[in-house]
Coordinates of C-alpha atoms in Angstrom, one line a residue:
M6 CA 0.0 -0.3 0.0
R7 CA 3.1 2.2 1.2
A8 CA 5.5 2.0 -1.8
S9 CA 9.4 2.0 -0.5
L10 CA 11.3 4.3 -2.6
D11 CA 14.8 5.7 -2.8
I12 CA 14.9 9.4 -3.4
A13 CA 16.2 8.6 -7.0
R14 CA 13.2 6.2 -7.5
A15 CA 10.9 8.5 -5.7
I16 CA 11.7 11.5 -8.2
Q17 CA 11.6 9.1 -11.5
S18 CA 8.1 7.6 -10.3
E19 CA 6.7 11.4 -10.1
S20 CA 8.1 12.6 -13.0
A21 CA 6.4 9.2 -14.9
M22 CA 2.8 10.2 -13.4
L23 CA 3.1 13.5 -14.8
D24 CA 4.3 12.5 -18.3
A25 CA 1.2 9.8 -18.1
V26 CA -1.4 12.6 -17.6
A27 CA 0.7 15.5 -19.7
T28 CA 0.3 12.9 -23.2
G29 CA -3.3 11.3 -22.1
K30 CA -2.6 8.0 -21.5
E31 CA -4.0 8.4 -17.3
R32 CA -6.6 11.0 -16.4
F33 CA -5.3 10.7 -12.7
Q34 CA -2.4 9.2 -10.9
F35 CA -1.7 8.3 -6.9
L36 CA 1.4 7.2 -5.0
L37 CA 1.7 7.0 -1.6
W38 CA 5.6 6.5 -0.4
Q39 CA 8.1 6.4 2.5
C40 CA 11.9 7.3 1.7
T41 CA 14.1 4.4 2.4
E42 CA 16.9 6.1 3.3
S43 CA 17.2 9.7 5.4
C44 CA 18.1 12.3 3.1
L45 CA 17.9 16.1 2.5
V46 CA 15.9 17.1 -1.2
V47 CA 15.9 20.7 -2.6
P48 CA 14.8 22.2 -5.2
R49 CA 16.9 22.4 -8.8
K50 CA 17.2 26.1 -8.6
M51 CA 19.3 25.7 -5.3
S52 CA 22.2 23.4 -6.5
N53 CA 23.0 26.7 -8.6
L54 CA 23.8 28.8 -5.3
S55 CA 27.7 29.2 -4.6
G56 CA 28.5 26.7 -1.4
F57 CA 26.2 23.7 -2.7
E58 CA 28.8 21.6 -3.0
E59 CA 30.1 22.2 0.7
A60 CA 26.3 22.5 2.0
S61 CA 25.4 18.3 0.6
L62 CA 28.9 17.6 1.8
G63 CA 27.9 18.8 5.6
A64 CA 24.6 17.1 5.0
L65 CA 25.5 14.0 3.9
K66 CA 28.3 13.9 7.2
R67 CA 24.8 14.2 9.3
G68 CA 23.8 10.9 7.3
Y69 CA 21.4 13.1 4.8
P70 CA 22.7 12.8 1.5
V71 CA 21.3 15.6 -0.7
S72 CA 19.0 15.0 -4.0
V73 CA 17.8 17.5 -6.2
R74 CA 14.0 17.6 -7.3
E75 CA 12.4 19.5 -10.0
T76 CA 9.4 20.7 -8.1
G77 CA 9.7 24.3 -6.2
G78 CA 9.6 25.1 -2.9
G79 CA 13.0 25.0 -0.1
A80 CA 14.7 22.4 1.6
V81 CA 13.0 19.1 3.0
I82 CA 14.0 16.0 4.6
Q83 CA 12.6 13.3 3.9
A84 CA 13.0 10.1 6.5
S85 CA 11.7 7.4 8.6
G86 CA 8.8 9.2 10.2
T87 CA 7.9 11.0 6.6
V88 CA 5.2 10.0 4.1
N89 CA 4.5 11.7 0.8
V90 CA 1.4 12.2 -1.2
S91 CA 2.1 12.3 -5.0
I92 CA -0.7 13.4 -7.5
A93 CA -1.2 14.3 -11.1
F94 CA -3.9 15.3 -12.8
T95 CA -5.2 18.1 -15.1
M96 CA -6.8 21.6 -15.0
P97 CA -8.2 23.8 -17.1
M98 CA -6.0 27.2 -18.3
T99 CA -9.0 29.0 -17.7
M100 CA -9.6 28.1 -14.0
D101 CA -9.6 31.0 -11.6
D102 CA -7.0 30.4 -8.8
R103 CA -5.3 27.7 -10.4
I104 CA -2.2 27.1 -8.1
G105 CA -4.5 27.5 -5.4
Q106 CA -7.7 24.9 -6.4
A107 CA -4.5 22.6 -7.4
Y108 CA -3.1 22.8 -3.6
K109 CA -6.4 22.1 -2.1
F110 CA -7.6 19.3 -4.7
L111 CA -3.6 17.6 -3.0
C112 CA -5.3 18.8 0.4
E113 CA -8.2 18.0 1.1
P114 CA -8.4 14.9 1.5
V115 CA -5.6 15.0 4.2
M116 CA -7.6 18.0 6.0
Q117 CA -10.8 16.0 6.0
F118 CA -9.7 12.7 7.8
L119 CA -8.1 15.7 10.4
R120 CA -11.2 16.8 11.2
Q121 CA -12.9 13.3 11.4
Q122 CA -9.8 12.8 14.4
G123 CA -10.7 15.6 16.1
A124 CA -8.5 18.5 14.5
D125 CA -9.1 22.3 13.1
P126 CA -6.7 22.1 9.8
A127 CA -6.0 25.1 8.2
Y128 CA -3.8 26.2 5.6
G129 CA -1.1 29.1 6.1
T130 CA 2.6 30.1 6.7
I131 CA 4.1 28.8 9.9
E132 CA 7.3 31.5 11.5
G133 CA 10.0 29.3 11.5
A134 CA 8.6 26.1 9.3
M135 CA 10.6 24.7 7.3
C136 CA 9.8 25.0 3.1
D137 CA 7.5 27.6 4.5
G138 CA 4.1 28.0 2.4
A139 CA 0.7 29.7 2.3
Y140 CA -0.7 25.7 1.8
N141 CA 1.2 24.6 4.3
I142 CA -1.7 22.1 6.7
V143 CA -1.3 23.8 9.7
V144 CA -2.8 21.9 13.0
N145 CA -2.3 23.7 16.2
Q146 CA -0.4 26.8 14.7
R147 CA 2.6 24.0 13.8
K148 CA 3.2 22.6 10.3
L149 CA 2.5 19.4 9.8
A150 CA 2.5 18.8 6.0
G151 CA 4.4 20.9 3.5
T152 CA 3.3 21.0 -0.4
A153 CA 4.5 21.4 -3.4
Q154 CA 3.8 21.6 -7.5
R155 CA 4.8 21.1 -11.0
W156 CA 2.9 22.1 -13.9
R157 CA 3.3 21.7 -17.3
R158 CA 1.1 22.0 -20.5
A159 CA -0.9 18.9 -21.6
R160 CA 0.4 17.5 -24.9
A161 CA -2.9 15.6 -24.9
N162 CA -5.0 18.9 -24.5
D163 CA -4.7 22.0 -25.4
E164 CA -6.8 23.7 -23.3
H165 CA -5.3 22.1 -19.9
Y166 CA -2.2 21.8 -18.0
A167 CA -1.0 18.8 -16.1
V168 CA -0.4 19.5 -12.5
L169 CA 2.2 17.1 -10.4
A170 CA 0.9 18.4 -6.6
H171 CA 3.1 16.8 -3.7
L172 CA 2.2 16.6 0.1
V173 CA 4.8 15.2 3.0
L174 CA 3.2 14.5 5.9
S175 CA 5.1 14.6 9.3
V176 CA 3.9 11.3 11.0
D177 CA 6.8 10.5 13.5
T178 CA 9.8 12.9 12.3
D179 CA 12.3 14.0 14.6
H180 CA 12.0 17.4 14.1
S181 CA 14.9 18.7 16.0
S182 CA 17.9 17.0 13.9
A183 CA 15.7 17.8 10.9
C184 CA 15.8 21.7 11.3
R185 CA 19.6 21.4 12.1
V186 CA 20.1 19.5 9.0
V187 CA 18.3 22.9 7.3
N188 CA 19.5 25.5 9.3
E189 CA 23.1 24.5 8.2
F190 CA 22.6 23.6 4.8
H191 CA 21.0 27.3 4.2
A192 CA 23.7 28.6 6.0
S193 CA 26.4 27.4 3.8
V194 CA 24.8 28.4 1.0
G195 CA 23.9 31.8 2.1
I196 CA 20.4 31.2 2.9
A197 CA 18.9 33.3 6.3
T198 CA 16.4 31.0 8.0
D199 CA 16.1 30.3 11.6
V200 CA 14.1 26.6 11.1
K201 CA 12.6 25.2 14.1
A202 CA 11.6 22.0 15.7
Q203 CA 8.9 23.5 17.8
S204 CA 7.4 25.3 14.6
H205 CA 6.1 21.8 13.7
I206 CA 4.0 18.7 14.7
N207 CA 3.8 15.3 14.1
W208 CA 0.4 13.0 12.9
T209 CA 1.4 11.5 16.4
E210 CA 0.5 14.3 18.3
I211 CA -2.9 14.6 17.3
A212 CA -4.0 11.0 16.3
S213 CA -3.1 7.4 16.1
P214 CA -1.1 6.3 12.4
I215 CA -3.1 3.0 13.1
G216 CA -5.2 3.4 9.5
L217 CA -3.7 6.3 8.3
D218 CA -2.7 4.3 5.1
E219 CA -5.7 2.7 4.1
A220 CA -7.5 6.4 4.9
I221 CA -5.2 7.8 2.3
V222 CA -5.3 5.2 0.1
S223 CA -9.4 5.4 0.2
A224 CA -9.7 8.8 -0.1
Y225 CA -7.4 9.5 -2.9
T226 CA -8.7 6.8 -5.0
R227 CA -12.2 8.5 -4.9
L228 CA -10.4 11.3 -6.5
A229 CA -9.2 9.3 -9.8

């Protein structure tokens, strides 16, 4: 049910999902996955920054090899305590607030399940959160999940875009270790940030993780 993938295979799988939707081979693609090893994943734009090689070596020494992804955002940790939801789909070019609507399409199944657990999730930025963004999933003013997107013109339909949307959910993440690695990496490439463990929350602080995979698969399968 939850695929265990090394980060290179995961990135390749996401690219294949986007290709399948863009070419019209598939209408909707879904992948629930977890990384087989701890690593630090950064957007390609960061690989062009001065100090990237030194920063990557520093992260590697802490046990977090660096990989480059095609979606936007910032540096994020993949580890045994994180779970990923990736979906690919199409959206009309004429739709208002396409980016916001795509994020809501990605996040609402998780938001709904959180509400069923008695939580009150919201979207929003959180000071001190890694890879902070307007469409973080936030519970108790702490970041539970981060999101990113990648867009491409749908070759099978000139009036639509193909979208890859990705959600990283903290289930039982060691945020102290994760934030230390991200802050050290950012400092080495000249990015001024102060990522804080207390700005993040794990699923296990909200509800039991038992049944989480089944609920995610059920919810996203209904989107197809």
